[in-house]
Amino acid sequence: MNNSHIQTVPLEKAYRLITHGPTVLVSANDGQDTDVMAAAWACALEFSPAKVTVVLDKSTKTRKIIENSGYFALQIPTLKQLEMVYSLGTLSLYNAPDKLEQSGVQLFKFADQEIPVVEGCAAWILCELIPEPHNQQAHDLFIGKVIAAYADDRVFRDGHWFYHEVSEEWKSIHHVAGGHFYTIGEAVTVKDTE
Amino acid sequence: MNNSHIQTVPLEKAYRLITHGPTVLVSANDGQDTDVMAAAWACALEFSPAKVTVVLDKSTKTRKIIENSGYFALQIPTLKQLEMVYSLGTLSLYNAPDKLEQSGVQLFKFADQEIPVVEGCAAWILCELIPEPHNQQAHDLFIGKVIAAYADDRVFRDGHWFYHEVSEEWKSIHHVAGGHFYTIGEAVTVKDTE
């Protein structure tokens, strides 16, 4: 094996090696405040009952609102929303009270649901927080039980993404560093499973 | 807002909405057995000290080996390795003792490291398990402290991925369902940050 190309990665940059999952928006309301933030570190946790994880830094107002309310939504934004996502990920409601207006966010609610969500996304995952004080304090790790999920059928239907059939503006965006993202790419299929 | 395209997603399919992060390979050795499995649910957890999460089902031998040894590696495979990754994700060492040979895996070790890793990947993240019995039992969630990281400088260098400059065979693969994956796509940059 030719190892001449293998270089050490500084530990503080190691996260970049797996951080290019789909960037999500996290929204919440506690009766007093509403916030939406961008998060790169969200992940599925369980099929059934459906659960997800999301890492929420202690510096974010969204985290405080979720701790107060016990509910949050993850949503999958699209390339069309790139500037909005970046703005939501860099401004903080703590020092920019008009963050949502500045970022151009339009909120709505699904019928019979109280969690505010962002218009124009490809999908929405509504969650009830499973309180886990150790994970939240020690790891900034929040676990949500999925209580409802929705998707835009132009890009997700019958349980499958159709990123390979839509225009670029519908693609998911995957944060890598600073203002740099990748879009989701081409569909590939393992032989014998086509 | 035109909501006519928004459809409910069954809860048991909700994970598919955020599962398209980079698929990883998880490798481990406990002095007796060596295994490598594919995992779609891995995520960064902390910048410094660098930590990662990975969900490991109780049915996997890799999980048992990690519980025994306290160490594991995450590695980022490439499109060139698609068939191998799929094989590692569908065969189990429990009922296919020659799983690694069948899958065509070549293992090696980095200098001064004991964890076996897979040749030909784009990057490798070596981890020490942070034992968290509750997370492991209740959520199948394993937390690793990164002890070393390496990348192939043809696709990751100076802390950045260069997926936009390499041939297709180098691209990360993002599992969606069954034998279906997406590759990572195009680089896009937020205005004013270029």
Coordinates of C-alpha atoms in Angstrom, one line a residue:
Chain A
M1 CA 0.0 0.0 0.0
N2 CA 1.2 3.5 -0.9
N3 CA 1.0 5.5 2.3
S4 CA 2.9 8.5 1.1
H5 CA -0.3 10.5 0.8
I6 CA -1.6 9.9 4.3
Q7 CA -1.1 12.8 6.6
T8 CA -1.9 13.4 10.3
V9 CA -4.9 15.7 10.9
P10 CA -4.7 17.9 14.0
L11 CA -7.2 16.7 16.6
E12 CA -9.0 20.1 16.6
K13 CA -9.8 19.6 12.9
A14 CA -10.8 16.0 13.2
Y15 CA -14.5 16.9 13.4
R16 CA -14.3 18.1 9.8
L17 CA -13.7 14.6 8.6
I18 CA -17.3 13.6 9.4
T19 CA -19.2 16.9 9.7
H20 CA -20.5 16.9 6.1
G21 CA -23.9 15.4 6.9
P22 CA -27.0 17.5 5.9
T23 CA -27.0 20.8 7.7
V24 CA -30.3 21.3 9.6
L25 CA -32.3 24.1 11.0
V26 CA -33.4 23.8 14.7
S27 CA -36.5 25.8 15.7
A28 CA -38.3 26.2 19.0
N29 CA -40.6 28.4 21.0
D30 CA -41.1 28.5 24.7
G31 CA -44.2 30.9 24.8
Q32 CA -41.9 33.9 25.2
D33 CA -39.2 33.6 22.6
T34 CA -38.8 31.9 19.1
D35 CA -35.5 31.1 17.7
V36 CA -34.1 29.2 14.7
M37 CA -30.4 28.1 14.5
A38 CA -28.4 26.2 12.0
A39 CA -26.7 22.9 13.2
A40 CA -24.3 20.6 11.4
W41 CA -24.2 18.0 14.1
A42 CA -27.6 16.2 13.9
C43 CA -28.1 12.5 13.5
A44 CA -30.6 9.8 13.5
L45 CA -30.6 7.7 16.7
E46 CA -33.3 5.1 16.4
F47 CA -35.8 3.7 13.9
S48 CA -38.7 3.0 16.2
P49 CA -39.6 4.8 18.2
A50 CA -38.0 7.3 15.9
K51 CA -35.3 9.4 17.7
V52 CA -32.7 11.9 16.7
T53 CA -29.7 13.6 18.3
V54 CA -28.6 17.2 17.9
V55 CA -25.6 19.0 19.4
L56 CA -26.6 22.4 20.8
D57 CA -24.0 24.7 22.2
K58 CA -24.6 26.4 25.5
S59 CA -24.1 29.8 23.9
T60 CA -27.3 29.4 21.8
K61 CA -30.6 30.9 22.7
T62 CA -32.3 28.0 20.8
R63 CA -30.9 25.6 23.4
K64 CA -32.3 27.7 26.3
I65 CA -35.8 27.8 24.6
I66 CA -35.7 24.0 24.1
E67 CA -34.7 23.5 27.7
N68 CA -37.7 25.6 28.7
S69 CA -40.3 24.2 26.3
G70 CA -39.3 20.5 25.9
Y71 CA -39.9 20.6 22.1
F72 CA -38.0 21.4 19.0
A73 CA -38.1 20.9 15.2
L74 CA -35.3 19.8 12.9
Q75 CA -35.8 20.8 9.3
I76 CA -33.7 20.1 6.2
P77 CA -33.1 23.3 4.2
T78 CA -32.3 23.5 0.5
L79 CA -29.6 25.2 -1.5
K80 CA -32.1 27.9 -2.3
Q81 CA -32.0 28.8 1.4
L82 CA -28.2 28.9 1.7
E83 CA -27.8 32.5 2.6
M84 CA -30.6 32.2 5.2
V85 CA -29.1 29.1 6.7
Y86 CA -25.7 30.8 7.0
S87 CA -27.3 33.9 8.6
L88 CA -29.2 31.7 11.1
G89 CA -25.9 29.9 12.0
T90 CA -23.9 33.0 12.5
L91 CA -26.3 35.5 14.2
S92 CA -27.4 34.9 17.8
L93 CA -30.7 36.0 19.2
Y94 CA -28.8 37.1 22.3
N95 CA -27.1 40.0 20.6
A96 CA -29.3 40.3 17.4
P97 CA -32.9 40.4 18.6
D98 CA -34.1 40.8 15.0
K99 CA -32.1 37.8 13.8
L100 CA -35.1 36.1 12.3
E101 CA -36.1 39.1 10.3
Q102 CA -32.5 39.8 9.2
S103 CA -32.2 36.2 8.1
G104 CA -35.4 36.3 6.1
V105 CA -37.1 33.5 7.9
Q106 CA -40.8 32.9 7.4
L107 CA -42.3 30.7 10.1
F108 CA -45.5 28.6 10.1
K109 CA -47.1 25.8 12.1
F110 CA -48.5 22.4 11.0
A111 CA -52.1 21.7 12.0
D112 CA -52.4 20.6 15.6
Q113 CA -48.7 21.3 16.2
E114 CA -47.3 24.1 18.4
I115 CA -43.6 24.2 17.2
P116 CA -42.8 27.0 14.8
V117 CA -41.1 25.7 11.6
V118 CA -39.4 27.3 8.6
E119 CA -41.1 27.8 5.3
G120 CA -39.5 26.4 2.1
C121 CA -37.5 23.6 3.6
A122 CA -37.5 20.1 2.1
A123 CA -38.6 18.3 5.3
W124 CA -39.5 18.9 8.9
I125 CA -39.0 16.6 12.0
L126 CA -41.0 17.6 15.1
C127 CA -39.5 16.3 18.3
E128 CA -40.3 16.1 22.0
L129 CA -37.1 16.4 24.1
I130 CA -36.2 13.3 26.0
P131 CA -34.6 15.0 29.1
E132 CA -31.1 13.6 29.7
P133 CA -29.3 16.0 32.0
H134 CA -26.0 14.3 31.8
N135 CA -25.9 14.3 28.0
Q136 CA -27.1 17.9 27.8
Q137 CA -24.6 19.2 30.4
A138 CA -21.5 17.1 29.6
H139 CA -21.8 16.7 25.9
D140 CA -24.3 19.4 24.7
L141 CA -26.2 16.5 23.3
F142 CA -30.0 16.6 23.0
I143 CA -32.1 13.6 22.2
G144 CA -35.5 14.0 20.6
K145 CA -38.4 11.6 20.2
V146 CA -40.0 12.2 16.8
I147 CA -43.7 13.1 17.2
A148 CA -44.4 14.0 13.6
A149 CA -42.5 14.4 10.3
Y150 CA -43.4 16.0 7.0
A151 CA -41.7 16.4 3.7
D152 CA -42.2 18.3 0.4
D153 CA -43.3 15.6 -2.0
R154 CA -41.4 17.3 -4.8
V155 CA -38.1 16.1 -3.2
F156 CA -39.1 13.3 -0.7
R157 CA -41.9 10.9 -1.2
D158 CA -42.8 7.2 -0.5
G159 CA -39.9 7.2 2.1
H160 CA -37.2 8.2 -0.4
W161 CA -35.3 11.3 -1.4
F162 CA -35.4 12.4 -5.0
Y163 CA -32.4 14.7 -5.0
H164 CA -31.3 13.1 -8.2
E165 CA -34.4 14.2 -10.0
V166 CA -34.7 17.8 -8.9
S167 CA -33.1 21.1 -9.8
E168 CA -30.0 22.3 -7.8
E169 CA -32.0 24.7 -5.7
W170 CA -33.7 21.7 -3.9
K171 CA -30.5 19.9 -2.9
S172 CA -29.5 19.5 0.7
I173 CA -26.5 21.6 1.9
H174 CA -23.6 20.0 3.9
H175 CA -21.5 22.5 5.9
V176 CA -17.8 22.0 5.9
A177 CA -16.2 25.2 7.2
G178 CA -17.0 29.0 7.3
G179 CA -19.2 29.9 4.5
H180 CA -18.4 26.7 2.6
F181 CA -20.8 23.9 2.0
Y182 CA -21.3 21.0 -0.4
T183 CA -24.6 20.1 -2.0
I184 CA -25.7 16.4 -2.0
G185 CA -24.5 14.8 -5.2
E186 CA -25.3 12.0 -7.6
A187 CA -27.3 8.8 -6.9
V188 CA -25.2 5.6 -6.9
T189 CA -26.4 2.1 -6.5
V190 CA -24.6 -1.1 -5.4
K191 CA -24.6 -3.7 -8.1
D192 CA -27.0 -6.6 -7.6
T193 CA -29.4 -4.3 -5.7
E194 CA -30.5 -2.2 -8.6
Chain B
M1 CA -47.3 29.7 1.2
N2 CA -48.3 26.8 -1.0
N3 CA -48.6 23.8 1.3
S4 CA -50.1 21.5 -1.3
H5 CA -46.8 19.6 -1.6
I6 CA -46.2 18.9 2.1
Q7 CA -47.0 15.4 3.1
T8 CA -46.8 13.5 6.3
V9 CA -43.8 11.1 6.6
P10 CA -44.5 7.9 8.6
L11 CA -42.5 8.1 11.9
E12 CA -40.7 4.9 11.1
K13 CA -39.3 6.5 7.9
A14 CA -38.4 9.8 9.6
Y15 CA -34.8 8.8 10.1
R16 CA -34.4 8.9 6.3
L17 CA -34.8 12.6 6.4
I18 CA -31.4 13.2 8.0
T19 CA -29.6 10.0 7.5
H20 CA -27.7 11.2 4.4
G21 CA -24.5 12.1 6.2
P22 CA -21.2 10.5 5.2
T23 CA -21.4 6.7 5.6
V24 CA -18.4 5.5 7.8
L25 CA -16.7 2.3 8.4
V26 CA -16.2 1.3 12.1
S27 CA -13.3 -1.0 12.8
A28 CA -12.1 -2.6 16.1
N29 CA -10.0 -5.4 17.5
D30 CA -10.2 -6.9 21.0
G31 CA -7.1 -9.2 20.8
Q32 CA -9.3 -12.1 19.7
D33 CA -11.6 -10.8 16.9
T34 CA -11.3 -8.1 14.3
D35 CA -14.4 -6.6 12.7
V36 CA -15.4 -3.8 10.3
M37 CA -18.9 -2.6 9.9
A38 CA -20.6 0.2 7.9
A39 CA -22.5 2.8 9.9
A40 CA -24.7 5.7 8.6
W41 CA -25.3 7.2 12.0
A42 CA -22.0 8.8 13.1
C43 CA -21.6 12.5 14.0
A44 CA -19.1 14.9 15.4
L45 CA -19.8 15.8 19.1
E46 CA -17.1 18.2 20.3
F47 CA -14.3 20.3 18.8
S48 CA -11.8 20.1 21.7
P49 CA -11.2 17.6 23.1
A50 CA -12.4 16.1 19.8
K51 CA -15.2 13.6 20.3
V52 CA -17.6 11.7 18.0
T53 CA -20.7 9.7 18.4
V54 CA -21.7 6.5 16.5
V55 CA -24.8 4.3 16.8
L56 CA -23.9 0.6 17.1
D57 CA -26.7 -1.9 17.1
K58 CA -26.6 -4.7 19.7
S59 CA -26.7 -7.2 16.9
T60 CA -23.2 -6.3 15.6
K61 CA -20.0 -8.1 16.5
T62 CA -18.1 -4.8 16.1
R63 CA -20.0 -3.4 19.1
K64 CA -19.1 -6.3 21.2
I65 CA -15.4 -6.0 20.2
I66 CA -15.5 -2.2 21.1
E67 CA -17.1 -3.0 24.5
N68 CA -14.3 -5.4 25.1
S69 CA -11.4 -3.3 23.8
G70 CA -12.4 0.2 24.6
Y71 CA -11.1 1.4 21.2
F72 CA -12.4 1.9 17.7
A73 CA -11.7 3.7 14.4
L74 CA -14.2 5.6 12.2
Q75 CA -13.1 5.9 8.6
I76 CA -14.5 7.7 5.6
P77 CA -14.7 5.4 2.6
T78 CA -14.9 6.6 -1.0
L79 CA -17.1 5.8 -4.0
K80 CA -14.4 3.4 -5.2
Q81 CA -15.2 1.3 -2.1
L82 CA -19.0 1.3 -2.5
E83 CA -19.4 -2.5 -3.0
M84 CA -17.0 -3.2 -0.1
V85 CA -18.9 -0.8 2.2
Y86 CA -22.2 -2.3 1.3
S87 CA -20.9 -5.8 2.0
L88 CA -19.5 -4.7 5.3
G89 CA -22.9 -3.2 6.2
T90 CA -24.9 -6.3 5.3
L91 CA -22.8 -9.3 6.4
S92 CA -22.3 -10.0 10.1
L93 CA -19.2 -11.6 11.5
Y94 CA -21.6 -13.7 13.7
N95 CA -22.9 -15.7 10.8
A96 CA -20.2 -15.0 8.2
P97 CA -16.9 -15.6 9.8
D98 CA -15.1 -14.8 6.5
K99 CA -16.9 -11.5 6.2
L100 CA -13.8 -9.4 5.9
E101 CA -12.3 -11.6 3.2
Q102 CA -15.6 -11.8 1.4
S103 CA -15.9 -8.0 1.5
G104 CA -12.4 -7.5 0.1
V105 CA -11.1 -5.5 3.1
Q106 CA -7.3 -4.9 3.5
L107 CA -6.4 -3.8 7.0
F108 CA -3.3 -1.9 8.3
K109 CA -2.2 -0.1 11.4
F110 CA -0.8 3.4 11.8
A111 CA 2.6 3.6 13.5
D112 CA 2.2 3.3 17.3
Q113 CA -1.5 2.6 17.0
E114 CA -3.2 -0.7 17.7
I115 CA -6.6 -0.3 16.1
P116 CA -6.8 -2.0 12.7
V117 CA -8.0 0.3 9.9
V118 CA -9.1 -0.1 6.3
E119 CA -6.8 0.6 3.4
G120 CA -8.0 3.0 0.7
C121 CA -10.2 5.2 2.7
A122 CA -10.1 9.0 2.5
A123 CA -9.7 9.6 6.3
W124 CA -9.4 7.7 9.6
I125 CA -10.4 8.8 13.1
L126 CA -9.0 6.7 15.9
C127 CA -11.0 6.8 19.1
E128 CA -10.9 5.7 22.7
L129 CA -14.4 4.8 24.0
I130 CA -15.7 7.1 26.7
P131 CA -17.7 4.5 28.6
E132 CA -21.3 5.6 29.1
P133 CA -23.4 2.6 30.1
H134 CA -26.7 4.4 29.9
N135 CA -26.2 5.8 26.4
Q136 CA -24.8 2.4 25.2
Q137 CA -27.7 0.4 26.7
A138 CA -30.6 2.7 26.2
H139 CA -29.7 4.4 22.9
D140 CA -27.0 2.1 21.3
L141 CA -25.0 5.4 21.3
F142 CA -21.2 5.2 21.7
I143 CA -19.0 8.2 22.4
G144 CA -15.4 8.3 21.4
K145 CA -12.6 10.6 22.3
V146 CA -10.4 11.2 19.2
I147 CA -6.9 10.1 19.9
A148 CA -5.5 10.4 16.4
A149 CA -6.7 11.4 13.0
Y150 CA -5.3 10.9 9.5
A151 CA -6.4 11.8 6.0
D152 CA -5.3 11.2 2.4
D153 CA -3.9 14.5 1.2
R154 CA -5.2 14.0 -2.2
V155 CA -8.7 14.7 -0.9
F156 CA -8.3 16.3 2.5
R157 CA -5.5 18.7 3.5
D158 CA -4.9 21.8 5.6
G159 CA -8.1 21.1 7.4
H160 CA -10.3 21.0 4.3
W161 CA -12.0 18.5 2.0
F162 CA -11.2 18.9 -1.7
Y163 CA -14.1 16.7 -3.0
H164 CA -14.7 19.4 -5.6
E165 CA -11.3 18.9 -7.2
V166 CA -11.0 15.1 -7.2
S167 CA -12.4 12.4 -9.5
E168 CA -15.8 10.7 -8.7
E169 CA -14.1 7.7 -7.2
W170 CA -12.8 9.8 -4.2
K171 CA -16.2 11.1 -3.2
S172 CA -17.8 10.3 0.1
I173 CA -20.9 8.1 -0.1
H174 CA -24.1 8.9 1.8
H175 CA -26.4 6.0 2.5
V176 CA -30.1 6.6 1.9
A177 CA -31.8 3.1 1.8
G178 CA -31.0 -0.4 0.8
G179 CA -28.2 -0.4 -1.9
H180 CA -28.8 3.3 -2.6
F181 CA -26.4 6.1 -1.8
Y182 CA -25.7 9.6 -2.9
T183 CA -22.2 10.9 -3.4
I184 CA -21.1 14.3 -2.0
G185 CA -21.8 17.0 -4.6
E186 CA -20.7 20.4 -5.6
A187 CA -18.9 23.1 -3.5
V188 CA -21.1 26.1 -2.9
T189 CA -20.1 29.3 -0.9
V190 CA -22.2 31.9 0.8
K191 CA -21.9 35.3 -0.7
D192 CA -19.7 37.8 1.2
T193 CA -17.6 34.9 2.5
E194 CA -15.9 33.9 -0.7

